[in-house]
């Protein structure tokens, strides 16, 4: 067996992040593989309905559900996701946290951006003073 450089594979039970469509930004699970271009995804706990989805509009995450049978219906997918705490794992990951921070920054208004700039200036000033004190 050779040591593969790929760590994430298209497989039943792989948690995916949707890149486009009305559910973009949500996660789902691959329930069945249709062919080399599409899979059936299902996200009963995240509000993504069961549907066929092309791989080019999916991003594979490192999270995988181990005991999901092929072609499992929404009820079974929901039970397995709840049992393994998959949604909580995703929300606790650095990837999800960065996406939330990006979305928060994207939705800021001018005044909020101004306040962030002032806080950065205050922090920079404190760091500068502590570095100067440490050198002295």
CSV table of C-alpha atoms in Angstrom, one decimal, residues 7-125:
chain,number,residue,atom,x,y,z
A,7,UNK,CA,-6.5,12.7,2.8
A,8,UNK,CA,-10.0,13.6,1.8
A,9,UNK,CA,-11.9,11.2,-0.5
A,10,UNK,CA,-15.4,11.3,-2.1
A,11,UNK,CA,-17.0,8.6,0.0
A,12,UNK,CA,-20.4,7.9,1.6
A,13,UNK,CA,-20.4,9.6,5.0
A,14,UNK,CA,-18.0,12.4,4.0
A,15,UNK,CA,-19.1,15.8,5.3
A,16,UNK,CA,-19.1,18.4,2.5
A,17,UNK,CA,-19.4,22.2,2.4
A,18,UNK,CA,-21.7,23.6,-0.3
A,19,UNK,CA,-20.0,26.2,-2.4
A,20,UNK,CA,-23.0,27.4,-4.5
A,21,UNK,CA,-26.8,27.5,-4.7
A,22,UNK,CA,-29.3,28.5,-2.2
A,23,UNK,CA,-27.6,26.5,0.6
A,24,UNK,CA,-24.1,27.8,0.0
A,25,UNK,CA,-22.1,27.9,3.2
A,26,UNK,CA,-24.0,25.0,4.8
A,27,UNK,CA,-22.7,21.5,5.4
A,28,UNK,CA,-24.2,18.2,4.3
A,29,UNK,CA,-23.2,14.5,4.1
A,30,UNK,CA,-22.7,12.4,1.0
A,31,UNK,CA,-25.4,9.7,1.2
A,32,UNK,CA,-24.8,8.0,-2.2
A,33,UNK,CA,-22.4,8.3,-5.1
A,34,UNK,CA,-24.2,8.6,-8.4
A,35,UNK,CA,-21.2,8.8,-10.8
A,36,UNK,CA,-17.9,10.5,-11.3
A,37,UNK,CA,-19.5,14.0,-11.4
A,38,UNK,CA,-22.4,13.9,-8.9
A,39,UNK,CA,-23.5,12.6,-5.5
A,40,UNK,CA,-26.6,12.6,-3.5
A,41,UNK,CA,-26.2,14.8,-0.5
A,42,UNK,CA,-28.3,15.2,2.6
A,43,UNK,CA,-28.3,17.6,5.5
A,44,UNK,CA,-31.2,16.9,7.7
A,45,UNK,CA,-29.7,18.7,10.7
A,46,UNK,CA,-28.5,21.8,8.7
A,47,UNK,CA,-31.5,22.4,6.6
A,48,UNK,CA,-30.1,21.1,3.3
A,49,UNK,CA,-32.7,18.8,1.6
A,50,UNK,CA,-31.7,15.5,0.0
A,51,UNK,CA,-30.6,16.2,-3.6
A,52,UNK,CA,-28.2,15.4,-6.4
A,53,UNK,CA,-25.2,17.8,-6.3
A,54,UNK,CA,-22.1,18.1,-8.6
A,55,UNK,CA,-18.7,17.6,-7.0
A,56,UNK,CA,-17.4,20.8,-8.5
A,57,UNK,CA,-19.8,22.8,-6.2
A,58,UNK,CA,-18.8,20.8,-3.1
A,59,UNK,CA,-15.8,21.1,-0.9
A,60,UNK,CA,-14.7,18.0,1.0
A,61,UNK,CA,-14.1,18.5,4.7
A,62,UNK,CA,-11.8,16.4,6.8
A,63,UNK,CA,-14.8,15.3,8.9
A,64,UNK,CA,-16.3,11.9,8.0
A,65,UNK,CA,-19.2,9.9,9.4
A,66,UNK,CA,-18.0,6.3,9.8
A,67,UNK,CA,-21.1,4.1,10.2
A,68,UNK,CA,-23.4,5.6,7.4
A,69,UNK,CA,-24.7,2.9,5.1
A,70,UNK,CA,-24.9,3.6,1.3
A,71,UNK,CA,-28.1,5.3,0.2
A,72,UNK,CA,-29.3,5.9,3.8
A,73,UNK,CA,-32.5,7.9,4.0
A,74,UNK,CA,-32.8,11.2,5.8
A,75,UNK,CA,-33.9,9.7,9.1
A,76,UNK,CA,-30.9,7.4,9.4
A,77,UNK,CA,-28.6,10.2,8.3
A,78,UNK,CA,-30.0,12.4,11.1
A,79,UNK,CA,-29.6,9.7,13.7
A,80,UNK,CA,-26.0,9.0,12.8
A,81,UNK,CA,-25.1,12.8,12.6
A,82,UNK,CA,-26.7,13.4,16.1
A,83,UNK,CA,-25.0,10.3,17.6
A,84,UNK,CA,-21.5,11.3,16.4
A,85,UNK,CA,-22.0,15.0,17.1
A,86,UNK,CA,-20.9,15.9,13.5
A,87,UNK,CA,-22.4,19.3,13.4
A,88,UNK,CA,-20.8,20.3,16.7
A,89,UNK,CA,-17.4,19.0,15.4
A,90,UNK,CA,-17.8,21.2,12.3
A,91,UNK,CA,-18.8,24.3,14.3
A,92,UNK,CA,-15.9,23.8,16.6
A,93,UNK,CA,-13.4,23.5,13.8
A,94,UNK,CA,-11.0,26.3,12.8
A,95,UNK,CA,-12.4,26.3,9.3
A,96,UNK,CA,-15.9,27.0,10.5
A,97,UNK,CA,-14.7,29.7,12.9
A,98,UNK,CA,-12.8,31.5,10.1
A,99,UNK,CA,-15.9,31.4,7.9
A,100,UNK,CA,-18.0,32.9,10.6
A,101,UNK,CA,-15.4,35.6,11.3
A,102,UNK,CA,-15.2,36.4,7.5
A,103,UNK,CA,-19.0,36.6,7.3
A,104,UNK,CA,-19.1,38.9,10.4
A,105,UNK,CA,-16.5,41.2,8.8
A,106,UNK,CA,-18.4,41.2,5.5
A,107,UNK,CA,-21.6,42.3,7.2
A,108,UNK,CA,-20.1,45.2,9.1
A,109,UNK,CA,-21.2,48.8,8.4
A,110,UNK,CA,-18.9,51.9,8.2
A,111,UNK,CA,-19.2,52.7,11.9
A,112,UNK,CA,-18.3,49.1,13.0
A,113,UNK,CA,-15.2,49.2,10.7
A,114,UNK,CA,-14.2,52.5,12.2
A,115,UNK,CA,-14.5,51.1,15.7
A,116,UNK,CA,-12.4,48.1,14.7
A,117,UNK,CA,-9.7,50.5,13.4
A,118,UNK,CA,-9.7,52.4,16.7
A,119,UNK,CA,-9.3,49.2,18.7
A,120,UNK,CA,-6.4,48.1,16.5
A,121,UNK,CA,-4.7,51.4,17.1
A,122,UNK,CA,-5.2,51.1,20.8
A,123,UNK,CA,-3.8,47.5,20.8
A,124,UNK,CA,-0.8,48.6,18.6
A,125,UNK,CA,-0.1,51.4,21.0
